């Protein structure tokens, strides 16, 4: 028979310290539980009791900053629901008088919450008590709406006011504050409706009368602005249609690309009247390129009846032309055709005659022309042909 060996009682090599080193380390607690790491079991249990889910006594939350629990504790120790709510209402009134709107809102909220707690057996019951509670609730709600209004919590204000009006449709303060909140939210038709509803019950109330006039004035101003914007949109649309018709009438070819250049406020226009199809003149943004010197000039409005010589009068002499190669009578201009060729633009030829010939197209609303010294024009033309044939 085999013998079972027993470990000696003084076998200290299996101490907890040795085990901790050989086993996997214990993972750290989550951040929200880290504060309990050094607590005893009793301390953890006491801390849990402060949570409503684990609470076994109302006194467990005595140190907690909890609006609902404060209302419940007050109700248990200080009187009936109506009495407690009335006490919170009075404190809220004191805060409102001092313009401490956030504090006032909290007290009114406590008053409302106190009325939601189940009545104690010894509390009075009946219609009179119900009416008393309803009155306190209405006052707390309408006063909390004022706090929301002052704190610019306009949507919360509308909710409280509508709750009041559900209880008492004639409450003038609720109608007034609801109208103000809706006005602040720029819900003008709703604000006017709310104000008119208040005036239906209180036609001589000066505050409502003044507010109704104010809202009506803003509605008229908004309608006028909307009509102005609509008229402007219609005008712009008509101008665009007229411009397209004017370009087609002149048989000018246009094309747009996926990445047009930024011309800022320069564009093809009909002047002086954008709506006069036949009597106004087309003007074009025009880019003069000096390819031999990598320079350029931008003309914002080049009239269709104007010639290049008219603009060369103020452009030449060019500030970068140190060798004085560019003179009014010693330059030539060329435009690229749709097929990729070159078309010579006589300096005295009106722009419209070049554009309406069907050979040149206006790309992305911009006319482009190359200006060269006569003496070097052939050199540039040959270079362009070589590039085309590559």
Short mmCIF file of C-alpha atoms in Angstrom, two decimals:
data_model
loop_
_atom_site.label_atom_id
_atom_site.label_comp_id
_atom_site.label_asym_id
_atom_site.label_seq_id
_atom_site.Cartn_x
_atom_site.Cartn_y
_atom_site.Cartn_z
CA UNK A 1 0.00 0.00 0.00
CA UNK A 2 1.49 3.30 -1.05
CA UNK A 3 2.08 5.99 1.46
CA UNK A 4 0.63 9.47 1.12
CA UNK A 5 3.17 12.12 1.95
CA UNK A 6 2.05 15.25 3.80
CA UNK A 7 3.60 18.68 3.62
CA UNK A 8 5.19 19.89 6.84
CA UNK A 9 3.30 22.59 8.77
CA UNK A 10 6.22 24.97 8.55
CA UNK A 11 6.44 24.85 4.75
CA UNK A 12 6.66 28.61 4.24
CA UNK A 13 7.84 28.60 0.65
CA UNK A 14 4.22 28.68 -0.58
CA UNK A 15 3.45 32.05 1.00
CA UNK A 16 1.03 34.48 -0.61
CA UNK A 17 3.93 36.69 -1.64
CA UNK A 18 5.56 33.90 -3.62
CA UNK A 19 2.23 33.02 -5.22
CA UNK A 20 1.62 36.58 -6.32
CA UNK A 21 4.91 36.63 -8.13
CA UNK A 22 4.26 33.41 -9.98
CA UNK A 23 0.59 34.04 -10.89
CA UNK A 24 -0.78 36.50 -13.46
CA UNK A 25 -0.94 40.09 -12.10
CA UNK A 26 -4.37 41.34 -11.01
CA UNK A 27 -5.74 43.81 -13.62
CA UNK A 28 -6.39 47.38 -12.44
CA UNK A 29 -9.93 48.50 -11.61
CA UNK A 30 -11.87 50.64 -14.12
CA UNK A 31 -11.54 54.42 -13.54
CA UNK A 32 -15.06 54.78 -12.06
CA UNK A 33 -14.25 52.07 -9.46
CA UNK A 34 -10.67 53.08 -8.72
CA UNK A 35 -11.79 55.17 -5.71
CA UNK A 36 -13.04 51.99 -3.99
CA UNK A 37 -9.72 50.17 -4.25
CA UNK A 38 -8.67 51.08 -0.69
CA UNK A 39 -12.13 50.80 0.86
CA UNK A 40 -13.24 48.04 3.17
CA UNK A 41 -16.28 45.92 2.36
CA UNK A 42 -18.41 47.93 4.79
CA UNK A 43 -17.27 51.23 3.25
CA UNK A 44 -18.08 50.01 -0.24
CA UNK A 45 -21.54 48.89 0.89
CA UNK A 46 -22.17 52.29 2.51
CA UNK A 47 -21.10 54.05 -0.67
CA UNK A 48 -23.43 51.92 -2.80
CA UNK A 49 -26.38 52.79 -0.56
CA UNK A 50 -26.06 56.40 -1.69
CA UNK A 51 -27.18 55.29 -5.15
CA UNK A 52 -31.00 55.23 -5.59
CA UNK A 53 -30.80 51.65 -6.92
CA UNK A 54 -29.22 50.30 -3.70
CA UNK A 55 -30.76 52.81 -1.27
CA UNK A 56 -32.51 51.30 1.76
CA UNK A 57 -33.19 54.55 3.61
CA UNK A 58 -33.85 58.15 2.58
CA UNK A 59 -31.09 59.22 4.95
CA UNK A 60 -28.54 57.30 2.88
CA UNK A 61 -28.47 60.23 0.42
CA UNK A 62 -28.32 62.96 3.03
CA UNK A 63 -24.99 64.25 1.76
CA UNK A 64 -25.78 63.94 -1.92
CA UNK A 65 -26.38 66.99 -4.15
CA UNK A 66 -29.51 65.50 -5.66
CA UNK A 67 -32.51 67.67 -6.51
CA UNK A 68 -35.03 64.81 -6.48
CA UNK A 69 -33.79 63.37 -3.20
CA UNK A 70 -33.84 66.76 -1.54
CA UNK A 71 -37.46 67.20 -2.55
CA UNK A 72 -38.34 63.74 -1.24
CA UNK A 73 -36.56 64.29 2.09
CA UNK A 74 -38.30 67.63 2.54
CA UNK A 75 -41.61 65.98 1.86
CA UNK A 76 -41.00 63.24 4.43
CA UNK A 77 -40.03 65.54 7.26
CA UNK A 78 -41.58 68.96 6.58
CA UNK A 79 -45.24 68.53 5.62
CA UNK A 80 -47.62 67.73 2.83
CA UNK A 81 -46.70 67.78 -0.84
CA UNK A 82 -48.35 71.16 -1.32
CA UNK A 83 -46.61 72.65 1.76
CA UNK A 84 -43.19 71.44 0.67
CA UNK A 85 -43.71 72.62 -2.90
CA UNK A 86 -44.90 75.99 -1.60
CA UNK A 87 -41.73 76.29 0.47
CA UNK A 88 -39.55 75.64 -2.57
CA UNK A 89 -41.63 78.10 -4.59
CA UNK A 90 -41.00 80.84 -2.03
CA UNK A 91 -37.27 80.15 -2.09
CA UNK A 92 -37.37 80.25 -5.87
CA UNK A 93 -39.13 83.61 -5.71
CA UNK A 94 -36.36 84.99 -3.50
CA UNK A 95 -33.75 83.84 -6.00
CA UNK A 96 -35.71 85.32 -8.91
CA UNK A 97 -36.00 88.68 -7.13
CA UNK A 98 -32.21 88.64 -6.75
CA UNK A 99 -31.92 87.67 -10.45
CA UNK A 100 -30.21 84.43 -9.50
CA UNK A 101 -31.98 82.62 -12.29
CA UNK A 102 -30.11 79.30 -12.13
CA UNK A 103 -30.75 78.97 -8.40
CA UNK A 104 -34.36 79.98 -8.83
CA UNK A 105 -34.82 77.35 -11.52
CA UNK A 106 -33.51 74.66 -9.17
CA UNK A 107 -35.92 75.61 -6.38
CA UNK A 108 -38.91 75.66 -8.72
CA UNK A 109 -37.83 72.25 -10.03
CA UNK A 110 -37.73 70.91 -6.47
CA UNK A 111 -41.24 72.23 -5.92
CA UNK A 112 -42.51 70.46 -9.03
CA UNK A 113 -40.78 67.20 -8.06
CA UNK A 114 -42.22 67.32 -4.54
CA UNK A 115 -45.69 67.15 -6.06
CA UNK A 116 -44.86 63.89 -7.87
CA UNK A 117 -44.12 61.91 -4.70
CA UNK A 118 -46.84 59.61 -3.38
CA UNK A 119 -48.89 61.18 -0.61
CA UNK A 120 -48.45 60.00 2.97
CA UNK A 121 -51.41 58.34 4.64
CA UNK A 122 -51.89 61.20 7.09
CA UNK A 123 -51.85 63.90 4.33
CA UNK A 124 -55.15 65.64 3.57
CA UNK A 125 -57.01 64.45 0.49
CA UNK A 126 -59.84 65.72 -1.63
CA UNK A 127 -60.59 68.35 -4.22
CA UNK A 128 -59.38 71.25 -2.11
CA UNK A 129 -55.92 69.68 -1.68
CA UNK A 130 -55.82 68.75 -5.36
CA UNK A 131 -56.59 72.35 -6.32
CA UNK A 132 -53.94 73.64 -3.92
CA UNK A 133 -51.31 71.37 -5.46
CA UNK A 134 -52.38 72.32 -8.97
CA UNK A 135 -52.03 76.02 -8.13
CA UNK A 136 -48.54 75.54 -6.71
CA UNK A 137 -47.49 73.45 -9.71
CA UNK A 138 -48.76 76.09 -12.12
CA UNK A 139 -46.88 78.88 -10.34
CA UNK A 140 -43.64 76.84 -10.16
CA UNK A 141 -43.87 76.02 -13.85
CA UNK A 142 -44.57 79.55 -15.03
CA UNK A 143 -41.84 80.97 -12.79
CA UNK A 144 -39.36 78.34 -13.93
CA UNK A 145 -40.23 79.37 -17.48
CA UNK A 146 -39.11 82.89 -16.55
CA UNK A 147 -35.79 81.52 -15.29
CA UNK A 148 -35.34 79.55 -18.52
CA UNK A 149 -36.12 82.68 -20.50
CA UNK A 150 -33.52 84.74 -18.64
CA UNK A 151 -30.98 81.92 -18.98
CA UNK A 152 -31.74 81.78 -22.74
CA UNK A 153 -33.02 78.21 -22.44
CA UNK A 154 -35.77 79.13 -24.87
CA UNK A 155 -36.93 75.62 -25.78
CA UNK A 156 -37.22 74.64 -22.11
CA UNK A 157 -39.19 77.85 -21.56
CA UNK A 158 -41.68 76.87 -24.26
CA UNK A 159 -42.13 73.43 -22.68
CA UNK A 160 -42.91 74.88 -19.25
CA UNK A 161 -45.29 77.48 -20.69
CA UNK A 162 -47.21 74.87 -22.65
CA UNK A 163 -47.46 72.73 -19.52
CA UNK A 164 -48.97 75.71 -17.71
CA UNK A 165 -51.43 76.39 -20.51
CA UNK A 166 -52.49 72.75 -20.46
CA UNK A 167 -53.49 73.36 -16.82
CA UNK A 168 -54.83 76.89 -17.20
CA UNK A 169 -55.36 78.14 -20.78
CA UNK A 170 -55.91 81.71 -19.55
CA UNK A 171 -52.54 82.13 -17.76
CA UNK A 172 -51.33 85.46 -19.12
CA UNK A 173 -47.73 85.01 -17.98
CA UNK A 174 -47.48 81.69 -19.79
CA UNK A 175 -48.83 83.21 -23.02
CA UNK A 176 -46.42 86.15 -22.75
CA UNK A 177 -43.32 84.10 -21.93
CA UNK A 178 -44.15 81.49 -24.56
CA UNK A 179 -44.44 84.25 -27.16
CA UNK A 180 -41.10 85.76 -26.10
CA UNK A 181 -39.32 82.39 -26.25
CA UNK A 182 -40.71 81.60 -29.69
CA UNK A 183 -39.71 85.06 -30.87
CA UNK A 184 -36.17 84.46 -29.61
CA UNK A 185 -36.14 81.18 -31.54
CA UNK A 186 -37.25 83.14 -34.64
CA UNK A 187 -40.39 81.05 -34.92
CA UNK A 188 -42.34 84.16 -35.86
CA UNK A 189 -45.65 82.62 -36.99
CA UNK A 190 -45.78 80.46 -33.84
CA UNK A 191 -44.90 83.46 -31.67
CA UNK A 192 -47.68 85.53 -33.25
CA UNK A 193 -50.17 82.70 -32.78
CA UNK A 194 -49.21 82.30 -29.10
CA UNK A 195 -49.49 86.03 -28.53
CA UNK A 196 -52.85 86.20 -30.28
CA UNK A 197 -54.08 83.31 -28.11
CA UNK A 198 -53.12 85.29 -25.04
CA UNK A 199 -54.88 88.40 -26.35
CA UNK A 200 -58.01 86.34 -26.95
CA UNK A 201 -58.21 85.91 -23.16
CA UNK A 202 -56.65 89.27 -22.21
CA UNK A 203 -57.36 91.75 -25.03
CA UNK A 204 -56.37 94.80 -22.99
CA UNK A 205 -53.09 93.45 -21.61
CA UNK A 206 -50.57 96.13 -22.57
CA UNK A 207 -47.55 93.80 -22.55
CA UNK A 208 -49.24 91.34 -24.92
CA UNK A 209 -50.49 94.15 -27.15
CA UNK A 210 -46.97 95.61 -27.45
CA UNK A 211 -45.44 92.18 -28.05
CA UNK A 212 -48.02 91.39 -30.73
CA UNK A 213 -47.11 94.62 -32.53
CA UNK A 214 -43.40 93.81 -32.23
CA UNK A 215 -43.82 90.30 -33.63
CA UNK A 216 -46.06 91.57 -36.44
CA UNK A 217 -43.43 94.16 -37.34
CA UNK A 218 -40.72 91.51 -37.50
CA UNK A 219 -42.92 89.28 -39.65
CA UNK A 220 -43.48 92.15 -42.10
CA UNK A 221 -39.75 92.89 -42.17
CA UNK A 222 -38.97 89.20 -42.73
CA UNK A 223 -41.53 89.01 -45.53
CA UNK A 224 -40.09 92.15 -47.14
CA UNK A 225 -36.57 90.70 -46.94
CA UNK A 226 -37.79 87.40 -48.37
CA UNK A 227 -39.56 89.19 -51.23
CA UNK A 228 -36.43 91.24 -51.89
CA UNK A 229 -34.30 88.09 -52.04
CA UNK A 230 -36.82 86.40 -54.33
CA UNK A 231 -36.88 89.43 -56.62
CA UNK A 232 -33.07 89.47 -56.69
CA UNK A 233 -32.96 85.77 -57.55
CA UNK A 234 -35.48 86.30 -60.35
CA UNK A 235 -33.51 89.30 -61.63
CA UNK A 236 -30.25 87.34 -61.63
CA UNK A 237 -31.93 84.47 -63.43
CA UNK A 238 -33.34 86.84 -66.06
CA UNK A 239 -29.94 88.51 -66.49
CA UNK A 240 -28.27 85.13 -66.99
CA UNK A 241 -30.87 84.14 -69.58
CA UNK A 242 -30.46 87.47 -71.40
CA UNK A 243 -26.65 87.11 -71.38
CA UNK A 244 -26.88 83.62 -72.92
CA UNK A 245 -29.26 84.95 -75.57
CA UNK A 246 -26.92 87.86 -76.35
CA UNK A 247 -23.94 85.52 -76.82
CA UNK A 248 -25.96 83.25 -79.09
CA UNK A 249 -27.26 86.24 -81.04
CA UNK A 250 -23.67 87.28 -81.77
CA UNK A 251 -22.71 83.69 -82.71
CA UNK A 252 -19.93 83.53 -80.13
CA UNK A 253 -18.73 80.05 -79.16
CA UNK A 254 -18.15 79.38 -75.47
CA UNK A 255 -16.89 76.41 -73.48
CA UNK A 256 -16.32 75.59 -69.82
CA UNK A 257 -13.74 73.27 -68.29
CA UNK A 258 -13.69 71.27 -65.05
CA UNK A 259 -11.25 73.70 -63.40
CA UNK A 260 -12.02 77.26 -64.48
CA UNK A 261 -9.67 80.03 -63.32
CA UNK A 262 -10.66 82.32 -60.45
CA UNK A 263 -11.64 85.60 -62.08
CA UNK A 264 -13.01 87.04 -58.81
CA UNK A 265 -15.77 89.48 -59.83
CA UNK A 266 -14.82 89.67 -63.50
CA UNK A 267 -17.26 88.08 -65.94
CA UNK A 268 -18.92 88.46 -69.32
CA UNK A 269 -21.52 91.21 -68.91
CA UNK A 270 -24.12 93.21 -70.79
CA UNK A 271 -23.66 96.93 -70.10
CA UNK A 272 -25.14 99.30 -69.22
CA UNK A 273 -28.39 97.32 -68.90
CA UNK A 274 -28.00 93.56 -68.24
CA UNK A 275 -31.58 93.02 -69.41
CA UNK A 276 -31.28 94.91 -72.71
CA UNK A 277 -30.59 92.19 -75.26
CA UNK A 278 -30.02 94.31 -78.34
CA UNK A 279 -29.10 97.76 -77.04
CA UNK A 280 -26.46 96.84 -74.45
CA UNK A 281 -22.83 95.96 -75.20
CA UNK A 282 -21.02 92.77 -74.25
CA UNK A 283 -17.80 93.10 -72.28
CA UNK A 284 -15.31 90.26 -71.72
CA UNK A 285 -12.50 89.61 -69.26
CA UNK A 286 -9.40 89.44 -71.48
CA UNK A 287 -5.94 88.10 -70.69
CA UNK A 288 -3.06 89.47 -72.76
CA UNK A 289 -0.15 87.05 -72.73
CA UNK A 290 3.45 87.95 -73.62
CA UNK A 291 4.73 84.38 -74.11
CA UNK A 292 8.31 85.32 -75.04
CA UNK A 293 8.76 87.01 -71.67
CA UNK A 294 6.32 85.01 -69.49
CA UNK A 295 4.37 88.15 -68.64
CA UNK A 296 0.67 89.07 -68.82
CA UNK A 297 -1.89 91.85 -68.43
CA UNK A 298 -5.50 91.37 -67.35
CA UNK A 299 -8.25 93.58 -68.71
CA UNK A 300 -11.40 93.21 -66.64
CA UNK A 301 -13.90 94.56 -69.16
CA UNK A 302 -12.92 94.53 -72.85
CA UNK A 303 -15.86 95.83 -74.90
CA UNK A 304 -16.98 93.87 -77.95
CA UNK A 305 -16.71 96.98 -80.13
CA UNK A 306 -13.23 97.87 -78.86
CA UNK A 307 -9.98 97.11 -80.68
CA UNK A 308 -6.67 95.99 -79.23
CA UNK A 309 -4.95 99.26 -80.23
CA UNK A 310 -7.23 101.17 -77.82
CA UNK A 311 -5.88 99.23 -74.86
CA UNK A 312 -2.29 99.16 -76.07
CA UNK A 313 -2.30 102.95 -75.82
CA UNK A 314 -2.20 102.79 -72.03
CA UNK A 315 -0.42 99.44 -71.65
CA UNK A 316 2.69 100.30 -73.68
CA UNK A 317 5.44 100.97 -72.76
CA UNK A 318 5.53 97.79 -70.68
CA UNK A 319 7.39 98.20 -67.37
CA UNK A 320 9.44 95.02 -67.81
CA UNK A 321 10.37 95.67 -71.49
CA UNK A 322 13.99 96.75 -70.94
CA UNK A 323 14.93 96.27 -74.61
CA UNK A 324 11.85 98.19 -75.79
CA UNK A 325 10.78 95.40 -78.10
CA UNK A 326 7.06 96.11 -77.61
CA UNK A 327 5.79 99.26 -79.30
CA UNK A 328 2.23 100.19 -80.25
CA UNK A 329 3.08 99.77 -83.93
CA UNK A 330 5.64 97.00 -83.57
CA UNK A 331 3.56 94.21 -82.03
CA UNK A 332 1.21 91.55 -83.37
CA UNK A 333 -1.55 89.60 -81.60
CA UNK A 334 -2.68 86.01 -82.10
CA UNK A 335 -5.52 83.91 -80.71
CA UNK A 336 -5.68 80.12 -80.59
CA UNK A 337 -8.48 78.58 -82.65
CA UNK A 338 -10.77 75.72 -81.64
CA UNK A 339 -8.73 73.35 -83.84
CA UNK A 340 -5.47 74.33 -82.13
CA UNK A 341 -4.23 76.71 -84.82
CA UNK A 342 -3.48 80.42 -84.62
CA UNK A 343 -5.57 83.37 -85.82
CA UNK A 344 -3.96 86.78 -86.24
CA UNK A 345 -5.93 89.57 -84.56
CA UNK A 346 -5.43 92.90 -86.29
CA UNK A 347 -4.86 95.66 -83.76
CA UNK A 348 -7.70 97.77 -85.18
CA UNK A 349 -10.19 94.91 -85.57
CA UNK A 350 -13.06 94.98 -83.01
CA UNK A 351 -13.10 92.03 -80.61
CA UNK A 352 -16.58 90.97 -81.71
CA UNK A 353 -15.45 90.42 -85.30
CA UNK A 354 -12.82 87.93 -84.10
CA UNK A 355 -15.10 86.12 -81.65
CA UNK A 356 -18.13 85.85 -83.93
CA UNK A 357 -16.24 84.28 -86.80
CA UNK A 358 -16.71 80.80 -85.37
CA UNK A 359 -12.99 79.97 -85.28
CA UNK A 360 -12.22 81.16 -81.75
CA UNK A 361 -13.99 80.05 -78.59
CA UNK A 362 -14.23 81.78 -75.24
CA UNK A 363 -13.11 79.26 -72.60
CA UNK A 364 -14.32 79.62 -68.99
CA UNK A 365 -15.57 83.14 -69.65
CA UNK A 366 -12.08 84.43 -70.46
CA UNK A 367 -10.68 85.68 -73.80
CA UNK A 368 -6.97 84.99 -74.28
CA UNK A 369 -4.63 86.68 -76.77
CA UNK A 370 -0.86 86.44 -77.31
CA UNK A 371 1.10 89.62 -77.99
CA UNK A 372 4.55 89.45 -79.62
CA UNK A 373 7.07 91.82 -81.19
CA UNK A 374 6.72 91.67 -84.99
CA UNK A 375 10.39 90.85 -85.34
CA UNK A 376 10.01 87.67 -83.27
CA UNK A 377 6.48 86.60 -84.22
CA UNK A 378 7.64 84.04 -86.82
CA UNK A 379 10.04 82.55 -84.30
CA UNK A 380 7.19 82.00 -81.81
CA UNK A 381 4.81 80.66 -84.49
CA UNK A 382 7.37 78.05 -85.56
CA UNK A 383 7.87 77.03 -81.94
CA UNK A 384 4.12 76.60 -81.52
CA UNK A 385 3.94 74.41 -84.62
CA UNK A 386 6.72 72.21 -83.29
CA UNK A 387 4.94 71.77 -79.97
CA UNK A 388 1.74 70.83 -81.77
CA UNK A 389 3.46 68.19 -83.86
CA UNK A 390 5.23 66.52 -80.94
#
